Coordinates of C-alpha atoms and ligand atoms in Angstrom, one line a residue:
X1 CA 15.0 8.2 16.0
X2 CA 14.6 4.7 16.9
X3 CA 11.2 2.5 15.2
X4 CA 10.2 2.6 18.9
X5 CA 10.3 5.6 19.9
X6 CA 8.5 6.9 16.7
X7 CA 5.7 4.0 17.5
X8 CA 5.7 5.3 21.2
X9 CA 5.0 9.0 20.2
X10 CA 2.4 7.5 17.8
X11 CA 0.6 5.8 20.2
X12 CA 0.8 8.5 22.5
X13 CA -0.6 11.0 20.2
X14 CA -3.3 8.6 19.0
X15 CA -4.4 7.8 22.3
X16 CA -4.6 11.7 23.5
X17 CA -7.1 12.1 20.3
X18 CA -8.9 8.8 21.3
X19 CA -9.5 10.1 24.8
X20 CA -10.6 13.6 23.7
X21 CA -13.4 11.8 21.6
X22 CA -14.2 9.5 24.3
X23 CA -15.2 13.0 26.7
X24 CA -17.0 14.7 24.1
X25 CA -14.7 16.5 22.1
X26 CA -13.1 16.4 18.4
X27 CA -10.0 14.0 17.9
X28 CA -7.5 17.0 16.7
X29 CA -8.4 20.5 18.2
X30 CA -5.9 20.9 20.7
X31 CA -3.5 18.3 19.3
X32 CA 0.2 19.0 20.0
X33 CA 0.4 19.5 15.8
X34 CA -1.6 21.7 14.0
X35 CA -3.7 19.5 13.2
X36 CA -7.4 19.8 13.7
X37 CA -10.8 19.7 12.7
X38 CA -10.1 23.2 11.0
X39 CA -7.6 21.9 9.1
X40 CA -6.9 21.6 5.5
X41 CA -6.3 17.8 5.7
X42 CA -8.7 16.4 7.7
X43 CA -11.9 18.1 7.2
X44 CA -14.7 17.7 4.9
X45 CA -13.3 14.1 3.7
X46 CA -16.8 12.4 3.7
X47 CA -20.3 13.8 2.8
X48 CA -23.0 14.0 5.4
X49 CA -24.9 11.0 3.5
X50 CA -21.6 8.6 4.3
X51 CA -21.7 9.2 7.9
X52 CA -25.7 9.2 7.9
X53 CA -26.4 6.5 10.8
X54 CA -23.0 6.1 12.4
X55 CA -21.9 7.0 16.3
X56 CA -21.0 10.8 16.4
X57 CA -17.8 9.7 17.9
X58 CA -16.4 7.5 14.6
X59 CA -17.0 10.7 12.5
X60 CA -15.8 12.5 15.2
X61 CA -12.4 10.8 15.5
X62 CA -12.1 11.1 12.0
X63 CA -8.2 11.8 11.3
X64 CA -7.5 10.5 8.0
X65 CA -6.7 12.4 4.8
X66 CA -9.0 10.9 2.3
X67 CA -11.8 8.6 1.9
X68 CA -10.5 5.4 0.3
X69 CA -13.6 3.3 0.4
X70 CA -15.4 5.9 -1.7
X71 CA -12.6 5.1 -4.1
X72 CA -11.9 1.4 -3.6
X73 CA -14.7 0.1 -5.9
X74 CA -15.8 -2.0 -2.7
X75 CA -18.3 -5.0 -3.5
X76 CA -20.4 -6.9 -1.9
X77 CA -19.0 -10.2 -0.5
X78 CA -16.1 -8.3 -0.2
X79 CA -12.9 -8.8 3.0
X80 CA -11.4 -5.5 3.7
X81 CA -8.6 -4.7 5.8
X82 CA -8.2 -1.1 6.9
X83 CA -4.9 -0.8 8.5
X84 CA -4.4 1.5 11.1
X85 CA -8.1 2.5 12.0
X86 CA -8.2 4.8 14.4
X87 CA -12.1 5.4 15.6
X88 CA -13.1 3.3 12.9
X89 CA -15.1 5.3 10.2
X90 CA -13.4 3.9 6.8
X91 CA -14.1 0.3 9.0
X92 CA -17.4 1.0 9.3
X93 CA -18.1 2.9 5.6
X94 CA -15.9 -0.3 4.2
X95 CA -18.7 -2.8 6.3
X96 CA -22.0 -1.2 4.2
X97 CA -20.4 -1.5 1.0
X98 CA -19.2 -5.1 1.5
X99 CA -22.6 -5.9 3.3
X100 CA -23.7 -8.8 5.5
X101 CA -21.9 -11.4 3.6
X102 CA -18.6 -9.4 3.2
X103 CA -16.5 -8.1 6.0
X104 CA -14.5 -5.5 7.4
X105 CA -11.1 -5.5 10.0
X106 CA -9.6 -2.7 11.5
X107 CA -6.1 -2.7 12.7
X108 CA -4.7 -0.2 15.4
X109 CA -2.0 -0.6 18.0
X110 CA -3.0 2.7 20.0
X111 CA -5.4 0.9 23.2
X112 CA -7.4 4.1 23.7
X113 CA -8.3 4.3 20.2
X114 CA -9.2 0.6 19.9
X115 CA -11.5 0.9 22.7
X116 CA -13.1 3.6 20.9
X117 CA -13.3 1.8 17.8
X118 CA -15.0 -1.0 19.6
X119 CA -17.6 1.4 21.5
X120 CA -18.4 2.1 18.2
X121 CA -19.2 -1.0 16.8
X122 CA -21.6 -1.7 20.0
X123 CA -23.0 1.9 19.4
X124 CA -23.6 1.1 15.3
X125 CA -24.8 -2.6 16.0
X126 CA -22.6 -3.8 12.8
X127 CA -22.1 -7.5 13.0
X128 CA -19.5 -7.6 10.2
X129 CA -16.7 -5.7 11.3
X130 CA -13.7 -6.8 13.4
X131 CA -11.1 -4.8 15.4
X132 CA -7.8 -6.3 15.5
X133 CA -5.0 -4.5 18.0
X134 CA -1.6 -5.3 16.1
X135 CA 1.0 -3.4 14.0
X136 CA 0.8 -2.8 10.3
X137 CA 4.6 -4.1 10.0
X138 CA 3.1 -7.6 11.4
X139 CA -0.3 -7.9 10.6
X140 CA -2.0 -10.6 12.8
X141 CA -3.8 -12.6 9.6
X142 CA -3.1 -15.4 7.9
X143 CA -1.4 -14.8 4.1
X144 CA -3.9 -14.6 1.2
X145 CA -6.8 -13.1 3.3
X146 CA -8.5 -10.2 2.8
X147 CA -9.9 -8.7 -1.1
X148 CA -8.6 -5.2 0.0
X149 CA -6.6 -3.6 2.2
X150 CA -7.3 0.4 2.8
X151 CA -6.2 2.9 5.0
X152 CA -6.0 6.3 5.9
X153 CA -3.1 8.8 6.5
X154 CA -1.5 5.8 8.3
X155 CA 1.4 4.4 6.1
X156 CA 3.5 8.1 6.4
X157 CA 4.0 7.1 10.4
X158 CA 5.5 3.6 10.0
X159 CA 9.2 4.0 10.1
X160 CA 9.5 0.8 8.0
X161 CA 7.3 1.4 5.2
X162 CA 9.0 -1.9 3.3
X163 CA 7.8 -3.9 5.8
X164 CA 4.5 -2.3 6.1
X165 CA 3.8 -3.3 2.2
X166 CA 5.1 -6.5 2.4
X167 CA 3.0 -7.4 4.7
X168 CA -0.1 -5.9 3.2
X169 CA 1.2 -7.9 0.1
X170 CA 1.1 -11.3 2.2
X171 CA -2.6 -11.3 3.5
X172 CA -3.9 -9.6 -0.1
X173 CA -5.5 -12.4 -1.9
X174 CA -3.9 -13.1 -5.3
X175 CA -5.2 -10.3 -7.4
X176 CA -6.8 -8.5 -4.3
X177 CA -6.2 -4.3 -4.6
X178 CA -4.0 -2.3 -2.4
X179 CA -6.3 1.1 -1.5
X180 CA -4.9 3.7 0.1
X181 CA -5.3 7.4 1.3
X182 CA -1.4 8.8 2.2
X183 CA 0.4 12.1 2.4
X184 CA 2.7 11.7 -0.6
X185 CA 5.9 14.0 -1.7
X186 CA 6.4 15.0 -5.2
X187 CA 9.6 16.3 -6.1
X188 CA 12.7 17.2 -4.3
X189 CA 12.6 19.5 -1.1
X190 CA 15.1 20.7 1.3
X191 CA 15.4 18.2 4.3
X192 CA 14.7 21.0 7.0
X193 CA 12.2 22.4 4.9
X194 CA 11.2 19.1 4.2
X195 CA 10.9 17.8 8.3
X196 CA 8.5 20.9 9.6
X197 CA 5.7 20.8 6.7
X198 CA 5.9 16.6 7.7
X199 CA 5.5 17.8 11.2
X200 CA 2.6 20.2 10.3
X201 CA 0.8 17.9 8.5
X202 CA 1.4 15.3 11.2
X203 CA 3.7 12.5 9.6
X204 CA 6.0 11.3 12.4
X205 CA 7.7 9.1 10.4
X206 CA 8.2 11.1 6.7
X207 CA 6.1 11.0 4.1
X208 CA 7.3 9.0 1.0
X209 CA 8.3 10.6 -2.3
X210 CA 5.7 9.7 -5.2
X211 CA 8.6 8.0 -7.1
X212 CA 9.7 6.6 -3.5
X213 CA 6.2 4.9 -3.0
X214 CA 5.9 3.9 -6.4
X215 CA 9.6 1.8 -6.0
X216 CA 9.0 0.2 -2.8
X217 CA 5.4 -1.2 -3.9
X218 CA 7.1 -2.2 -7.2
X219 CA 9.7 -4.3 -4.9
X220 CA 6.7 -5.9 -2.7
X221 CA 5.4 -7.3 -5.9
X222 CA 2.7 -5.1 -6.7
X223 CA 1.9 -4.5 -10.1
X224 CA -0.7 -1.9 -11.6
X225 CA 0.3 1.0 -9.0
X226 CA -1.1 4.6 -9.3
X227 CA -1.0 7.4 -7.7
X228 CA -3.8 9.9 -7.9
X229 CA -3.3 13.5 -5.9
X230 CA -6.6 14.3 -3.8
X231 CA -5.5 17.4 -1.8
X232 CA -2.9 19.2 -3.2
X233 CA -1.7 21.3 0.0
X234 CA -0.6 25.2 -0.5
X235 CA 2.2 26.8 1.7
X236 CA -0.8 29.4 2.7
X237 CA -2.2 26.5 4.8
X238 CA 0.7 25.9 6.7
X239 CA 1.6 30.0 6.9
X240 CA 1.8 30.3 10.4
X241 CA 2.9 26.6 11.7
X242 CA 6.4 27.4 9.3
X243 CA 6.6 31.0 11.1
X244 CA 6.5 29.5 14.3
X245 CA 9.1 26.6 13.1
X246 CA 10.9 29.7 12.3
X247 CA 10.9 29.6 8.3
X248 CA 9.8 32.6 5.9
X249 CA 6.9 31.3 4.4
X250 CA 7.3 33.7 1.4
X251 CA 11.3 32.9 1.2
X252 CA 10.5 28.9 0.8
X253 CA 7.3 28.8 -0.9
X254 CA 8.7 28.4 -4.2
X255 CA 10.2 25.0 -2.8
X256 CA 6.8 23.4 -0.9
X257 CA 3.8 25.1 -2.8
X258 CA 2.2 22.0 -4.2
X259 CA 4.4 19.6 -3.6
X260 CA 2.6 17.9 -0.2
X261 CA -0.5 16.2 -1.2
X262 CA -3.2 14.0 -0.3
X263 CA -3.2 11.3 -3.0
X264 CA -4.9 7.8 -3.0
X265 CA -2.6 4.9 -4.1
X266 CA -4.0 2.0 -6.3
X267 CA -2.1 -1.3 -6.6
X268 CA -2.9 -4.7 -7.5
X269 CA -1.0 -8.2 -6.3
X270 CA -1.1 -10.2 -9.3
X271 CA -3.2 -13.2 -9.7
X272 CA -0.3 -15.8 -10.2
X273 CA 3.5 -15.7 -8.6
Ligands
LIG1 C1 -3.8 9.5 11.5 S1 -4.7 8.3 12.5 C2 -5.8 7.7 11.2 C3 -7.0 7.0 11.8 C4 -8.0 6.5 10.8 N1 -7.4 5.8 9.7 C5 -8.8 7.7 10.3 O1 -8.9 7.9 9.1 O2 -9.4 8.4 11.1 C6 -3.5 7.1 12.6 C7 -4.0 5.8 13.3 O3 -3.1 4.7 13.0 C8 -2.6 4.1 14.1 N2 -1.3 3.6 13.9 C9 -0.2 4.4 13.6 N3 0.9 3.7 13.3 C10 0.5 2.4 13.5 C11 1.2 1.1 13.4 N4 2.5 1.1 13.1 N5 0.5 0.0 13.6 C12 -0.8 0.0 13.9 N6 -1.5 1.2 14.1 C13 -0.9 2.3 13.8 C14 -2.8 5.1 15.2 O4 -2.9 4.4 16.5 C15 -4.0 5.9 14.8 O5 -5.2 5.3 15.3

């Protein structure tokens, strides 16, 4: 599939789960994927004392598969960068840990979720928090920006994952960190196998191999990279979207159990080129 048509589905799909929060409703229940608040990847990724004081409708359009900022060692004075932001929550969780004098950017191409994002700013009052529309393969900043770049469950749906690390490489400030929640693959799997667990757990574009992601930040110029699993996913969770796919569960499971996961990716640019 063409990198346009994959961003078009994207932003369709995104902008659907935009609306439904805008009339009242959860970003996912409903979605065309299996995806929703029930879910084994996007629930209960942040505790009730995180999303304390924000609008309904950030927590609400929650969609990610982690919560990077509780891992990103934010501090304050801090520039973040959350690319692909969706309704905003790691945007606005990013903006309380860098305070007043740090700040926080979102980045989103999807129009309906932007808007969202933005209603929520207005809603929280935050003065520190930006939302930029743009694509993660061309960031609209300047090089050797921001302290930290997160995001959330974003990366997997770029079809052009180099250039999606290259450029978070280009606005990092020497020796900023590289944050990020993603659906990683470990091991080898069967490509048809492979395609309808990505499609389950929503990734348009494919997920990345661990080895995969740790290779192409290595060739950006990051150094320091880990990969820690969060989520481990089970082929129990994913029971019925397979049957539907038309795959026995119990005949593949030997193949998939445990090899999809949630993981958060560290990196570091160094501090000299
Ligand atoms: C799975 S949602 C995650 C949203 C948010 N990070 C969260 O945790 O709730 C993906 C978001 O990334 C945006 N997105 C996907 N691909 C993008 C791209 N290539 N450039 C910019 N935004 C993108 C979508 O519009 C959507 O808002």
């Amino acid at each position: 599939m063409a990198d346009q048509d994959i961003k078009q589905i994207v932003k369709d799909k995104y902008g659907k789960a935009a609306l439904r929060v805008t009339s009242g409703g959860s970003s996912c229940c409903g979605s065309a994927s299996s995806r929703g608040e029930c879910d084994p990847i996007t629930s209960k990724l942040y505790s009730t004392t995180e999303t304390e004081g924000l609008p309904a409708e950030a927590a609400a359009a929650s969609l990610g598969c982690g919560n990077p900022t509780a891992l990103a060692e934010l501090k304050p004075g801090e520039s973040v960068l959350d690319l692909g932001s969706g309704g905003g929550i790691d945007v606005f969780l990013s903006a309380k840990r860098v305070g007043p004098t740090g700040k926080a950017y979102g980045l989103d191409m999807t129009d309906e979720m932007l808007a969202l994002a933005r209603e929520n700013q207005r809603k929280a009052g935050v003065q520190n928090v930006e939302f930029l529309r743009g694509e993660i393969e061309q960031i609209p900043l300047p090089d050797n920006t921001v302290d930290v770049i997160i995001s959330n469950c974003v990366i997997n749906l770029s079809a052009d994952k180099d250039r999606v690390l290259a450029e978070a490489f280009r606005v990092l400030k020497p020796g900023g960190r590289f944050a990020v929640s993603d659906v990683v693959v470990r091991g080898e799997i069967p490509a048809v196998i492979r395609r309808s667990v990505e499609l389950w757990i929503g990734c348009v574009a494919g997920a990345l191999e661990e080895q995969e992601y740790r290779d192409k930040l290595g060739k950006a110029g990051f150094e320091g990279i880990d990969v820690e699993p969060t989520r481990v996913y089970r082929v129990e969770d994913a029971r019925d979207f397979l049957a539907k796919s038309g795959l026995d569960s119990d005949a593949i499971a030997a193949q998939v159990d445990g090899k999809f996961m949630s993981a958060f990716i560290r990196a570091r640019k160094p501090t000299a080129p």
